[in-house]
Each structure stands twice: as C-alpha cells, then as structure tokens.
C-alpha cells in the first residue's frame, strides 16, 4: 500500500475543537451562543440514534441543542407551525428535520419551509441556487466535509482534474459545485457514463458517491490521485458469521496501492458529516449576527 | 468542410411558429394571452435596440408586450415598486429587466425582486436552485436555446461526453446542468483548466462560451462532434476598412473540417435567445394557470 490513509475521525475531532473555540469566542465577545434545533418525527430507531449523536456533538462544542420529538402521526400543519416558530426564534441558528419523515409528510416541502439562512443541512432550493451562483450558501454537510479533507490533503486545487461519480442533489451536484469553485476542472459521471474506468484514470481527485460497494477498482485510479469514498454499503461479514461490515464505493486494498491518499470506510468521510453540521450552525449564527463566518468552516 | 452548419436562424423561426400556435391555442381554449413585461432603465442605445427586438418578437407570436422605460436616475425603490406591481399583475407572466442597469442599481437585487415564477430570464437564485435540483425552473435563455439545437441534432444525448468551456452563472453553469439532466457525462472547463485541447478532443458535444475569439481550433475537435459556439467578439474586419465583423469562440473553418455539426457566428446560437425568452413566457403562463407547459419549449 502506498497511499496515505486519510483519518476522517481525527480530522473531524480537530474541526470540532476549532468549532468549540469559535463558540467560546462568540460567547465571550458577542454574548451569543449558536443554537441548533433538530426535529424528529416518529420513532425510527436509526433516526433516533442519529438525533442523539447530533445532540451530544452539539452540546460538546458548547452550543445550545434543542430537540423536538413529534409523534409519527404529526400533521404537516403542526410540523410547519413548529418550523415557523423556530424560524422566528433568535436563539435558534440552525434547524434540521431528520429524514426520512413518515410517508404522509413531504421532504421537499418540509425543507422549503425552513428559513434558508437556518437550513444547516443545505438542502433547500435557495441554498442550492446560492451555491451554484457563488452566493453565501449553507452547503450540504457531506460534500462540505469532503472539500475540507481535500483542502487539507492538497491545498490549492486549481487546475486539478476532479471526477465526481454520482449526481444526486444531496451529494454529487453540490460536490461538483464546490470543486468548480476551487478551480478544478470538474467532470460529473453517473450510471449512464461510458468508459467510466478511463475517465476515472484521468482524475487527480476522484470522489465516488454511488452506493455500489467496491465499484471503483485500483486500476481505475490514477497513480498519486486523492480518492474520496462517500459510499456506505452494509454487507454480510465474509469471515464472521452473523456479523456485517461496511464497504465503500472504492475497493480499498487495490486503490490504496495506487492512490496518493484515500479515505477509508468507515472512518473517512462519515465522521465529517456531523462536524460540518456544527460548522454550518456556527456559520449561520455569525451571518445572523452580521459577523464574518470564521475561516475554514465553510466553502 | 464536412460539418453540417446548424442554422439557428431557421430553427428559431420554426420555434417562434410553434410558440405562436401555442399562444393561439391558449387564447382559444383558455382565454389566456401570455404577457411579457420588459423594463429598460436609462437610454443605453444597444439596450434600446434589444428591447425593441424583444417587443416586436413578442407581438409577432401573438403575446402581450408591456414596455416600461424608466429614466436613468430611477431609484431602486421606484424600480422595485414597478416590479412589485408586475409581480402582482395576472396579465404579466414574464418580467425581465434589461441589463446593464445604471451603476446605482444592483442587478442581483433587481433579479431577486422578480417573482421566480415570472423570471423568464432564469437568472434568479431560486431558478438556479430549481435547475440544479431538478425542479420546475425557468431556464436562462441562451443555454436553453443551445439545448434545443443539440436535441434537434442529436436526439437522445445519453452517455455522450459533453465539455462546456466557461463557468459563468449566466451560461456555463446552467448549460452544464441541462446536459447533465440530458444524461451526458459533463465536464466544465475554464481558464484554469490544464490541457484543455486534449479535454476538448474527447468531447462528443463541445460548447464554447468564454468570449475569446477563435480560441477553439479545429485540432481541438473530435471528428464528428457537435460544436456549439456561444462566443461573440466584435473585431475589425480584416478586408473592409472601417468595418467590423463578429467572431465566435471557435475557429469556424478549421473546426468545420472536423466536426459533425457546428453553429456559425452569427446565425447559430444568437437567434435562439429571444425565441427562448418567448418560450419561457409561454411556460410561465401555463404554470401560472395550472396547465402543462407545452412539450419542447423547456428543458
């Protein structure tokens, strides 16, 4: 293996430390505490775990955490009433509704109800538009986390060839926008792309986000490239009966023999997501108070 | 020369005929006449010509044209008052403010004031966000026109390699989104791109929009590629003293020897822009009345 293994867990821990320092400074200098409100509708056990993690991470950096647990049969009107209240609450700088919501609720309409300035998941049409036109967007957490890891590895990305595999609204498209903003030449590949192997072999930066376990093989990787693996697929463990393991979109062993640096799964991109949610909340808080958002927390 | 020369003028004339038929049908079946309001602030002579062209084209397809000419010293408050009035006017389905506006006015704020559903120039943050997330956007006219020419030449673009040179909010970024939506593998190149010639030689679809006269040479073009030239640079005429001529971003003679099809400058993309403005107005009118937008007029 030749590649540097990018330690997302350590990087995220460092980022959370930076955020904690910013939060302390905001309190001291401006008497402001960033606040994040998380809404959970229903009792999906996985969502419950995510929401608890977010709560703990929020409190750990010294921010205010507001949790709202609504019953599974909550009407849209009741959900929107809560969102409107949080939109108007000056102690709340970030709002996120944990998805998926029950079937009778609509994710797109729910996101659209959140004030774009508090949409710390960066999922709204307004934030997508701000990102694509170079405005002050709140950027979707996972692509933002990938950008931070890339900046840390590469520094100035000007002129690098970046290939993003996957074109989702949640990840592929905002990731491409961020790389373009960083002056990369950006190619978006997807399920209909021809000769994807050859395309990937031209990439200085290869970001895979398709959700197909180990699709990207070592011979798809340009020697020295930085490989970011966003995929997470849970499969039966090959050796331990009854156990599962997580696989990325990249075949780690073969790719790590060629790449210059690579994120593992787990422990690569994953830990960045919650840290970037906290970063976005600080950014939103600073903007709400007319303060410059701290360096390094956003795109 | 081997390439088919794409006749944008003829295609735009056909599109205007289609639009006129839709307008007639909307009147007959729904008693609705699409209306386009154009605002001109100041007396820039070039803008004056553009506005007159738009007015004539609007009337020619049977739509209502509303023209507002405001003095150069119009305040933002007065401009916004007019926009608010037009936003509220059910006879107005499309609103465009001719740019540039005088220096004391801000283009971004002006566009943001227009109801996104009436923003037929497709310039607002909301329409950029809708386009990038696959929602019902109004799409910026020039990239929409290029898409129509490409669809006409190629039909299904699935899996084609498309390279867009230029990353402006006005053209390059929305063009890339449209090609991605059409299932192309899309690369966005720009001034910081390395080895741009080699990159272009891989393109089945090559769209140039940088504003550098004749930058793209024939040996940048893949044999059989479809080349769309969005650039317009006015230069001194090489033979006729005191006269000028228009050049595109593509060196036409050498590229036409290699390409499968190519747009000339002038007479290629240019004539599509006003036709697409009319198309967007019909689309906006249909959406405002809860009707399906006619096939072929939008992305």
Coordinates of C-alpha atoms in Angstrom, one line a residue:
Chain A
X1 CA 0.0 0.0 0.0
X2 CA 1.4 3.4 -1.0
X3 CA -1.5 5.8 -0.2
X4 CA -1.8 8.0 2.9
X5 CA -5.0 6.8 4.7
X6 CA -7.0 10.0 5.4
X7 CA -8.1 9.9 9.0
X8 CA -11.5 11.5 8.9
X9 CA -12.1 10.7 12.6
X10 CA -9.1 12.6 13.7
X11 CA -9.7 15.5 11.3
X12 CA -13.3 15.8 12.5
X13 CA -12.1 15.8 16.1
X14 CA -9.8 18.7 15.2
X15 CA -12.6 20.5 13.5
X16 CA -14.9 20.1 16.5
X17 CA -12.1 21.6 18.7
X18 CA -11.9 24.6 16.3
X19 CA -15.6 25.0 16.4
X20 CA -15.6 24.8 20.2
X21 CA -13.1 27.6 20.3
X22 CA -15.2 29.7 17.9
X23 CA -18.3 29.1 20.1
X24 CA -16.4 30.2 23.2
X25 CA -15.2 33.3 21.4
X26 CA -18.7 34.1 20.2
X27 CA -20.0 33.9 23.8
X28 CA -17.2 35.9 25.2
X29 CA -17.0 38.7 22.6
X30 CA -20.6 38.9 21.5
X31 CA -22.7 37.2 24.2
X32 CA -24.1 34.9 21.5
X33 CA -24.4 31.1 21.7
X34 CA -25.1 29.2 18.5
X35 CA -28.2 27.0 18.7
X36 CA -29.2 24.0 16.7
X37 CA -32.7 22.7 16.6
X38 CA -33.3 19.1 15.5
X39 CA -36.8 17.8 14.7
X40 CA -37.5 14.1 14.7
X41 CA -41.0 12.9 13.6
X42 CA -41.8 9.4 14.5
X43 CA -39.8 6.7 16.2
X44 CA -37.5 5.2 13.6
X45 CA -34.7 3.7 15.7
X46 CA -31.9 4.6 13.3
X47 CA -33.1 8.2 13.2
X48 CA -33.3 8.2 17.0
X49 CA -29.6 7.2 17.2
X50 CA -28.6 9.9 14.7
X51 CA -30.5 12.6 16.5
X52 CA -28.9 11.6 19.8
X53 CA -25.4 11.8 18.2
X54 CA -26.2 15.2 16.9
X55 CA -27.4 16.4 20.3
X56 CA -24.3 15.1 22.1
X57 CA -22.0 16.6 19.5
X58 CA -23.8 20.0 19.7
X59 CA -23.6 20.2 23.5
X60 CA -19.9 19.0 23.4
X61 CA -18.8 22.1 21.5
X62 CA -20.7 24.4 23.8
X63 CA -23.7 25.2 21.6
X64 CA -27.3 25.1 22.5
X65 CA -29.2 22.0 21.4
X66 CA -32.9 22.0 21.0
X67 CA -34.6 18.7 20.4
X68 CA -38.2 18.3 19.2
X69 CA -39.7 14.8 19.1
X70 CA -43.0 14.7 17.4
X71 CA -45.4 11.7 17.1
X72 CA -45.4 9.7 13.8
X73 CA -48.9 11.0 13.0
X74 CA -47.9 14.7 13.2
X75 CA -49.7 16.7 10.5
X76 CA -47.9 18.9 8.1
X77 CA -49.6 21.9 9.6
X78 CA -48.3 21.0 13.1
X79 CA -44.8 20.4 11.7
X80 CA -44.8 23.7 9.8
X81 CA -46.1 25.5 12.9
X82 CA -43.0 24.3 14.8
X83 CA -40.7 25.2 11.9
X84 CA -42.2 28.7 11.7
X85 CA -41.7 29.1 15.4
X86 CA -38.0 28.0 15.1
X87 CA -37.5 30.3 12.1
X88 CA -38.6 33.2 14.2
X89 CA -36.6 32.2 17.3
X90 CA -33.4 34.3 17.6
X91 CA -31.8 31.6 19.8
X92 CA -32.1 29.1 17.0
X93 CA -29.5 29.5 14.2
X94 CA -29.8 26.1 12.6
X95 CA -32.8 23.9 12.0
X96 CA -32.8 20.4 10.7
X97 CA -35.6 17.9 10.3
X98 CA -34.2 14.3 10.5
X99 CA -35.1 12.4 7.3
X100 CA -36.8 10.2 6.4
X101 CA -40.1 11.6 7.7
X102 CA -43.3 9.4 7.7
X103 CA -44.9 8.9 4.3
X104 CA -47.7 11.4 4.8
X105 CA -45.1 14.2 5.1
X106 CA -43.1 15.6 2.1
X107 CA -39.4 16.2 2.5
X108 CA -39.1 18.8 -0.2
X109 CA -41.9 20.9 1.2
X110 CA -40.5 20.5 4.7
X111 CA -37.1 21.7 3.7
X112 CA -38.7 24.6 1.8
X113 CA -40.4 25.7 5.0
X114 CA -37.1 26.2 6.8
X115 CA -35.6 29.7 6.6
X116 CA -32.7 29.2 4.1
X117 CA -30.4 31.1 6.5
X118 CA -31.1 28.4 9.1
X119 CA -31.1 25.4 6.7
X120 CA -27.9 24.0 8.1
X121 CA -28.3 20.8 6.1
X122 CA -28.0 22.9 3.0
X123 CA -30.9 21.0 1.3
X124 CA -33.1 23.9 0.2
X125 CA -33.6 25.1 -3.4
X126 CA -32.3 28.6 -2.2
X127 CA -29.1 27.1 -0.8
X128 CA -28.6 25.0 -4.0
X129 CA -29.1 28.2 -6.0
X130 CA -26.7 30.3 -3.8
X131 CA -24.1 27.6 -4.1
X132 CA -24.3 27.4 -7.9
X133 CA -24.2 31.1 -8.3
X134 CA -21.4 31.7 -5.9
X135 CA -23.6 33.3 -3.1
X136 CA -23.4 32.9 0.6
X137 CA -24.9 29.4 0.7
X138 CA -25.1 26.9 3.6
X139 CA -23.5 23.9 2.0
X140 CA -24.8 20.3 2.4
X141 CA -22.7 18.7 5.2
X142 CA -21.2 15.7 3.4
X143 CA -19.8 17.5 0.4
X144 CA -18.5 20.3 2.6
X145 CA -16.7 17.7 4.7
X146 CA -15.2 16.1 1.6
X147 CA -14.0 19.6 0.5
X148 CA -12.3 20.1 3.9
X149 CA -10.5 16.8 3.7
X150 CA -9.3 17.6 0.1
X151 CA -8.2 21.1 1.1
X152 CA -6.2 19.6 3.9
X153 CA -4.5 17.0 1.7
X154 CA -3.9 19.1 -1.4
X155 CA -4.0 22.7 -0.5
X156 CA -4.7 24.7 -3.7
X157 CA -6.7 22.6 -6.1
X158 CA -6.5 25.0 -9.0
X159 CA -6.3 23.1 -12.4
X160 CA -6.7 19.7 -10.9
X161 CA -8.9 17.2 -12.8
X162 CA -11.7 16.2 -10.5
X163 CA -14.2 13.4 -11.3
X164 CA -17.3 13.0 -9.2
X165 CA -19.2 9.8 -9.7
X166 CA -22.8 10.3 -8.8
X167 CA -25.2 13.2 -9.5
X168 CA -27.5 13.3 -6.5
X169 CA -28.9 16.6 -5.2
X170 CA -27.7 15.7 -1.8
X171 CA -24.1 15.0 -2.7
X172 CA -22.8 14.8 -6.3
X173 CA -24.1 18.1 -7.6
X174 CA -23.0 20.2 -4.6
X175 CA -19.7 18.4 -4.5
X176 CA -19.1 19.3 -8.2
X177 CA -20.0 22.9 -7.5
X178 CA -17.5 23.1 -4.6
X179 CA -14.7 21.6 -6.7
X180 CA -15.5 24.0 -9.5
X181 CA -15.4 26.9 -7.0
X182 CA -12.0 25.6 -6.0
X183 CA -10.9 26.0 -9.7
X184 CA -10.8 22.3 -10.5
X185 CA -11.8 21.1 -14.0
X186 CA -14.8 19.1 -12.9
X187 CA -16.4 16.1 -14.6
X188 CA -19.7 14.6 -13.3
X189 CA -20.0 10.9 -14.1
X190 CA -23.0 8.7 -13.4
X191 CA -24.8 5.4 -14.3
X192 CA -25.1 6.4 -18.0
X193 CA -21.4 7.4 -18.3
X194 CA -19.4 5.4 -21.0
X195 CA -15.9 4.2 -20.3
X196 CA -16.0 5.3 -16.7
X197 CA -12.8 3.5 -15.9
X198 CA -10.8 5.5 -18.4
X199 CA -12.4 8.7 -17.2
X200 CA -11.5 8.0 -13.6
X201 CA -7.9 7.2 -14.6
X202 CA -7.6 10.8 -15.6
X203 CA -8.7 12.2 -12.2
X204 CA -6.3 13.9 -9.8
X205 CA -9.2 13.9 -7.4
X206 CA -11.7 11.1 -7.5
X207 CA -14.9 11.3 -5.5
X208 CA -17.2 8.2 -5.5
X209 CA -20.8 8.5 -4.3
X210 CA -22.9 6.0 -6.0
X211 CA -23.7 3.4 -3.3
X212 CA -22.3 0.4 -5.2
X213 CA -19.9 -1.5 -3.0
X214 CA -16.3 -1.6 -4.3
X215 CA -17.3 -0.4 -7.8
X216 CA -14.1 1.6 -8.2
X217 CA -11.2 -0.7 -8.6
X218 CA -7.5 0.0 -8.2
X219 CA -6.9 0.1 -11.9
X220 CA -9.5 2.9 -12.2
X221 CA -7.2 5.1 -10.1
X222 CA -4.5 7.5 -11.4
X223 CA -1.2 6.9 -9.6
X224 CA -1.0 9.6 -6.8
X225 CA -4.6 10.6 -7.0
X226 CA -6.6 11.6 -3.9
X227 CA -9.6 9.3 -3.6
X228 CA -12.6 10.2 -1.5
X229 CA -15.1 7.4 -0.8
X230 CA -18.5 8.5 0.1
X231 CA -20.3 5.2 -0.4
X232 CA -21.5 3.1 2.6
X233 CA -23.0 -0.3 1.9
X234 CA -23.6 -2.8 4.7
X235 CA -22.8 -6.4 3.7
X236 CA -22.6 -9.7 5.5
X237 CA -19.2 -10.1 7.0
X238 CA -17.1 -12.5 4.9
X239 CA -15.4 -14.2 7.9
X240 CA -17.6 -13.6 10.9
X241 CA -20.9 -15.4 10.6
X242 CA -24.0 -13.3 11.6
X243 CA -21.9 -10.1 11.5
X244 CA -21.9 -7.3 9.0
X245 CA -19.3 -4.9 7.7
X246 CA -19.3 -1.6 5.9
X247 CA -18.0 -1.2 2.4
X248 CA -17.3 1.9 0.4
X249 CA -17.7 2.5 -3.3
X250 CA -14.0 2.0 -3.7
X251 CA -12.2 -1.3 -3.5
X252 CA -9.9 -0.1 -0.7
X253 CA -7.0 -2.5 -1.0
X254 CA -6.4 -2.2 -4.7
X255 CA -7.0 1.5 -4.8
X256 CA -4.7 2.2 -1.8
X257 CA -1.9 0.6 -3.8
X258 CA -2.1 3.3 -6.5
X259 CA -3.6 6.4 -4.9
X260 CA -1.6 9.1 -3.2
X261 CA -4.3 9.4 -0.4
X262 CA -7.6 7.7 0.2
X263 CA -10.4 7.8 2.7
X264 CA -11.3 4.5 4.4
X265 CA -14.8 3.3 5.1
X266 CA -15.7 3.6 7.9
X267 CA -13.6 6.4 9.4
X268 CA -13.1 8.6 6.4
X269 CA -15.9 10.9 5.2
X270 CA -18.5 9.6 7.7
X271 CA -17.2 11.4 10.8
X272 CA -17.1 14.7 8.9
X273 CA -20.8 15.0 8.4
X274 CA -21.9 15.9 12.0
X275 CA -18.8 18.1 12.4
X276 CA -19.9 20.0 9.3
X277 CA -23.4 20.3 10.7
X278 CA -21.9 22.1 13.7
X279 CA -19.7 24.2 11.4
X280 CA -22.8 25.3 9.4
X281 CA -24.6 26.2 12.6
X282 CA -21.7 28.5 13.6
X283 CA -21.6 30.0 10.1
X284 CA -25.4 30.6 10.2
X285 CA -25.1 32.1 13.7
X286 CA -22.3 34.5 12.6
X287 CA -24.3 35.6 9.5
X288 CA -27.4 36.1 11.6
X289 CA -25.4 38.5 13.7
X290 CA -23.7 40.3 10.9
X291 CA -20.3 38.8 11.8
X292 CA -17.8 37.3 9.4
X293 CA -18.1 33.5 9.4
X294 CA -14.8 32.0 10.8
X295 CA -12.2 30.9 8.2
X296 CA -12.2 27.2 7.3
X297 CA -15.7 26.3 8.4
X298 CA -17.3 26.8 5.1
X299 CA -16.5 26.6 1.3
Chain B
X1 CA -15.8 21.3 -44.9
X2 CA -17.6 18.2 -43.6
X3 CA -19.8 19.6 -40.8
X4 CA -23.5 20.3 -41.1
X5 CA -23.9 24.0 -40.4
X6 CA -26.6 24.4 -37.8
X7 CA -29.0 27.1 -38.9
X8 CA -30.0 28.8 -35.7
X9 CA -32.0 31.4 -37.5
X10 CA -34.2 28.9 -39.3
X11 CA -34.6 26.8 -36.1
X12 CA -35.5 29.9 -34.1
X13 CA -38.1 30.8 -36.8
X14 CA -39.6 27.3 -36.5
X15 CA -39.7 27.6 -32.7
X16 CA -41.4 31.0 -33.0
X17 CA -44.0 29.4 -35.2
X18 CA -44.6 26.7 -32.6
X19 CA -44.9 29.3 -29.9
X20 CA -47.4 31.3 -32.0
X21 CA -49.5 28.1 -32.3
X22 CA -49.4 27.5 -28.6
X23 CA -50.3 31.1 -27.9
X24 CA -53.3 30.8 -30.2
X25 CA -54.4 27.6 -28.5
X26 CA -54.1 29.2 -25.1
X27 CA -56.3 32.0 -26.2
X28 CA -58.9 29.7 -27.8
X29 CA -59.0 27.0 -25.2
X30 CA -58.4 29.0 -22.0
X31 CA -59.0 32.7 -22.9
X32 CA -55.4 33.4 -21.7
X33 CA -52.8 35.5 -23.5
X34 CA -49.2 35.2 -22.3
X35 CA -47.8 38.6 -21.5
X36 CA -44.1 39.7 -21.2
X37 CA -43.1 42.9 -19.5
X38 CA -39.7 44.4 -20.3
X39 CA -38.2 47.1 -18.1
X40 CA -35.5 49.4 -19.5
X41 CA -33.8 51.8 -17.1
X42 CA -31.9 54.6 -18.9
X43 CA -31.2 55.2 -22.5
X44 CA -28.3 52.9 -23.5
X45 CA -28.7 52.7 -27.3
X46 CA -27.7 49.0 -27.5
X47 CA -30.2 48.1 -24.8
X48 CA -32.8 50.2 -26.6
X49 CA -32.3 48.0 -29.7
X50 CA -32.6 44.8 -27.8
X51 CA -35.8 45.9 -26.1
X52 CA -37.3 46.9 -29.4
X53 CA -36.4 43.4 -30.8
X54 CA -38.0 41.7 -27.9
X55 CA -41.1 43.8 -28.2
X56 CA -41.5 43.0 -31.9
X57 CA -40.9 39.3 -31.4
X58 CA -43.4 39.2 -28.5
X59 CA -46.1 40.8 -30.6
X60 CA -45.3 38.7 -33.6
X61 CA -46.2 35.5 -31.8
X62 CA -49.5 37.0 -30.6
X63 CA -48.4 37.6 -27.0
X64 CA -49.0 40.8 -25.0
X65 CA -45.9 43.0 -24.7
X66 CA -45.6 45.6 -21.9
X67 CA -42.7 48.0 -22.1
X68 CA -41.6 50.2 -19.2
X69 CA -38.9 52.8 -19.9
X70 CA -37.6 54.4 -16.8
X71 CA -35.2 57.4 -16.6
X72 CA -31.5 56.7 -15.9
X73 CA -31.8 58.2 -12.4
X74 CA -34.7 55.9 -11.3
X75 CA -34.2 54.9 -7.7
X76 CA -34.2 51.3 -6.6
X77 CA -37.4 52.0 -4.6
X78 CA -39.2 53.2 -7.8
X79 CA -37.8 50.2 -9.8
X80 CA -38.9 47.8 -7.1
X81 CA -42.3 49.4 -6.9
X82 CA -42.8 48.7 -10.6
X83 CA -41.5 45.1 -10.2
X84 CA -43.9 44.5 -7.3
X85 CA -46.8 45.8 -9.4
X86 CA -45.8 43.5 -12.3
X87 CA -45.4 40.5 -9.9
X88 CA -49.0 41.1 -8.8
X89 CA -50.4 41.6 -12.2
X90 CA -52.1 38.5 -13.6
X91 CA -51.8 39.7 -17.2
X92 CA -48.0 39.6 -16.8
X93 CA -46.4 36.1 -17.0
X94 CA -42.9 37.1 -17.6
X95 CA -40.8 40.0 -16.4
X96 CA -37.3 41.0 -17.5
X97 CA -35.2 43.9 -16.6
X98 CA -32.8 44.7 -19.5
X99 CA -29.2 44.7 -18.2
X100 CA -26.9 46.5 -17.7
X101 CA -28.8 48.9 -15.4
X102 CA -27.2 52.2 -14.3
X103 CA -24.4 51.8 -11.7
X104 CA -26.5 53.0 -8.7
X105 CA -28.8 49.9 -9.2
X106 CA -27.8 46.4 -8.4
X107 CA -28.5 43.6 -10.9
X108 CA -28.6 40.8 -8.3
X109 CA -31.0 42.6 -6.0
X110 CA -33.2 43.5 -9.0
X111 CA -33.4 39.9 -10.2
X112 CA -34.2 38.8 -6.7
X113 CA -37.1 41.1 -6.6
X114 CA -38.8 39.5 -9.6
X115 CA -41.2 36.6 -8.7
X116 CA -39.2 33.5 -9.6
X117 CA -42.2 32.2 -11.5
X118 CA -42.1 35.2 -13.7
X119 CA -38.3 35.4 -14.0
X120 CA -38.2 34.4 -17.7
X121 CA -34.5 35.2 -18.0
X122 CA -33.9 32.4 -15.5
X123 CA -31.4 34.5 -13.6
X124 CA -32.6 34.3 -10.0
X125 CA -31.1 32.2 -7.3
X126 CA -34.4 30.3 -7.0
X127 CA -34.4 29.3 -10.6
X128 CA -30.7 28.3 -10.4
X129 CA -31.5 26.2 -7.4
X130 CA -34.6 24.6 -9.1
X131 CA -32.5 23.8 -12.2
X132 CA -29.7 22.2 -10.1
X133 CA -32.2 20.1 -8.1
X134 CA -34.4 19.1 -11.0
X135 CA -37.3 21.2 -10.1
X136 CA -39.6 23.3 -12.4
X137 CA -37.1 26.0 -13.2
X138 CA -37.3 28.8 -15.7
X139 CA -34.0 28.2 -17.5
X140 CA -31.7 31.0 -18.7
X141 CA -32.5 31.6 -22.4
X142 CA -29.1 31.1 -24.1
X143 CA -28.3 27.7 -22.6
X144 CA -32.0 26.6 -23.2
X145 CA -31.5 27.5 -26.8
X146 CA -28.3 25.5 -27.1
X147 CA -30.0 22.5 -25.5
X148 CA -32.8 22.8 -28.1
X149 CA -30.3 22.9 -31.0
X150 CA -28.4 19.9 -29.5
X151 CA -31.6 17.9 -29.1
X152 CA -32.5 18.6 -32.7
X153 CA -29.1 17.5 -34.0
X154 CA -28.5 14.5 -31.7
X155 CA -31.8 13.3 -30.3
X156 CA -31.1 11.3 -27.2
X157 CA -27.8 12.5 -25.6
X158 CA -27.5 9.8 -23.0
X159 CA -23.9 8.8 -22.4
X160 CA -22.4 11.5 -24.6
X161 CA -19.3 13.2 -23.3
X162 CA -20.1 16.9 -23.1
X163 CA -17.5 19.6 -22.4
X164 CA -18.6 23.1 -21.6
X165 CA -15.9 25.7 -21.7
X166 CA -16.8 28.6 -19.4
X167 CA -18.4 28.6 -15.9
X168 CA -20.5 31.7 -15.8
X169 CA -23.7 31.8 -13.8
X170 CA -25.4 33.1 -17.0
X171 CA -24.3 30.4 -19.3
X172 CA -21.7 27.7 -18.4
X173 CA -23.2 26.5 -15.1
X174 CA -26.8 26.2 -16.3
X175 CA -25.6 24.7 -19.6
X176 CA -23.8 22.0 -17.6
X177 CA -26.9 21.3 -15.6
X178 CA -29.0 20.9 -18.7
X179 CA -26.5 18.5 -20.3
X180 CA -26.3 16.5 -17.0
X181 CA -30.1 16.3 -16.9
X182 CA -29.9 15.0 -20.5
X183 CA -27.7 12.2 -19.2
X184 CA -24.5 13.4 -20.7
X185 CA -21.2 12.9 -18.8
X186 CA -20.4 16.6 -18.3
X187 CA -17.1 18.3 -17.8
X188 CA -16.8 22.0 -17.0
X189 CA -13.6 23.6 -18.3
X190 CA -12.4 27.1 -17.7
X191 CA -9.4 29.4 -17.7
X192 CA -7.6 27.3 -15.0
X193 CA -8.1 24.0 -16.9
X194 CA -4.9 22.2 -17.9
X195 CA -4.5 20.5 -21.3
X196 CA -7.8 21.9 -22.5
X197 CA -7.1 20.8 -26.1
X198 CA -6.9 17.2 -25.1
X199 CA -10.0 17.5 -23.0
X200 CA -12.0 19.0 -25.8
X201 CA -10.8 16.3 -28.2
X202 CA -12.7 13.8 -26.0
X203 CA -16.0 15.7 -26.4
X204 CA -18.9 14.4 -28.4
X205 CA -20.6 17.7 -27.6
X206 CA -18.4 20.8 -27.3
X207 CA -19.9 24.0 -26.1
X208 CA -17.7 27.1 -26.0
X209 CA -18.6 30.2 -24.0
X210 CA -15.6 32.1 -23.0
X211 CA -15.6 35.2 -25.1
X212 CA -12.1 34.6 -26.6
X213 CA -12.3 34.9 -30.3
X214 CA -11.4 31.7 -32.2
X215 CA -9.8 30.1 -29.2
X216 CA -11.0 26.6 -30.1
X217 CA -9.1 25.3 -33.1
X218 CA -10.0 22.5 -35.5
X219 CA -7.5 20.2 -33.9
X220 CA -9.3 20.6 -30.5
X221 CA -12.4 19.0 -32.1
X222 CA -13.2 15.3 -32.1
X223 CA -14.2 14.1 -35.5
X224 CA -17.9 14.0 -35.8
X225 CA -18.5 16.1 -32.6
X226 CA -21.3 18.6 -32.4
X227 CA -19.8 22.1 -31.7
X228 CA -21.9 24.9 -30.2
X229 CA -20.3 28.3 -30.3
X230 CA -21.7 30.8 -27.8
X231 CA -18.9 33.4 -28.1
X232 CA -19.4 36.7 -29.8
X233 CA -16.5 39.0 -30.2
X234 CA -16.6 42.1 -32.5
X235 CA -13.3 42.7 -34.3
X236 CA -12.1 45.0 -37.1
X237 CA -12.9 43.5 -40.4
X238 CA -9.8 42.0 -42.0
X239 CA -10.6 43.1 -45.5
X240 CA -13.1 46.0 -45.3
X241 CA -11.5 49.1 -43.7
X242 CA -13.7 50.8 -41.0
X243 CA -16.0 47.8 -40.8
X244 CA -16.2 45.2 -38.1
X245 CA -17.2 41.5 -38.1
X246 CA -18.3 39.0 -35.4
X247 CA -16.2 36.1 -34.4
X248 CA -17.1 33.1 -32.2
X249 CA -15.0 31.3 -29.6
X250 CA -14.4 28.6 -32.3
X251 CA -12.2 28.9 -35.4
X252 CA -15.0 28.1 -37.7
X253 CA -13.1 27.0 -40.8
X254 CA -10.8 24.5 -39.2
X255 CA -13.5 23.2 -36.8
X256 CA -16.0 22.7 -39.6
X257 CA -13.5 20.4 -41.3
X258 CA -13.6 18.0 -38.4
X259 CA -17.0 18.4 -36.6
X260 CA -20.1 16.6 -37.5
X261 CA -22.2 19.7 -36.9
X262 CA -21.4 23.3 -35.9
X263 CA -23.1 26.5 -35.2
X264 CA -21.9 29.6 -37.1
X265 CA -21.4 33.1 -35.6
X266 CA -23.5 34.9 -36.3
X267 CA -26.7 32.9 -37.2
X268 CA -26.2 30.0 -34.8
X269 CA -27.0 30.4 -31.1
X270 CA -27.7 34.1 -31.2
X271 CA -31.2 33.9 -32.8
X272 CA -32.3 31.3 -30.2
X273 CA -32.1 33.6 -27.3
X274 CA -35.1 35.8 -28.0
X275 CA -37.1 32.8 -29.2
X276 CA -36.4 31.1 -25.8
X277 CA -37.4 34.2 -23.9
X278 CA -40.8 33.8 -25.7
X279 CA -40.8 30.1 -24.9
X280 CA -40.2 30.8 -21.2
X281 CA -43.0 33.2 -21.2
X282 CA -45.4 30.6 -22.5
X283 CA -44.1 28.1 -20.0
X284 CA -44.5 30.6 -17.1
X285 CA -48.0 31.4 -18.3
X286 CA -49.0 27.8 -18.5
X287 CA -47.7 27.1 -15.0
X288 CA -49.4 30.2 -13.6
X289 CA -52.7 28.8 -14.9
X290 CA -52.0 25.2 -13.7
X291 CA -51.7 24.0 -17.3
X292 CA -48.9 21.6 -18.5
X293 CA -46.2 23.6 -20.3
X294 CA -46.1 22.6 -23.9
X295 CA -43.6 19.9 -25.0
X296 CA -40.3 21.1 -26.5
X297 CA -40.4 24.6 -25.0
X298 CA -38.4 23.9 -22.0
X299 CA -35.7 21.5 -20.6

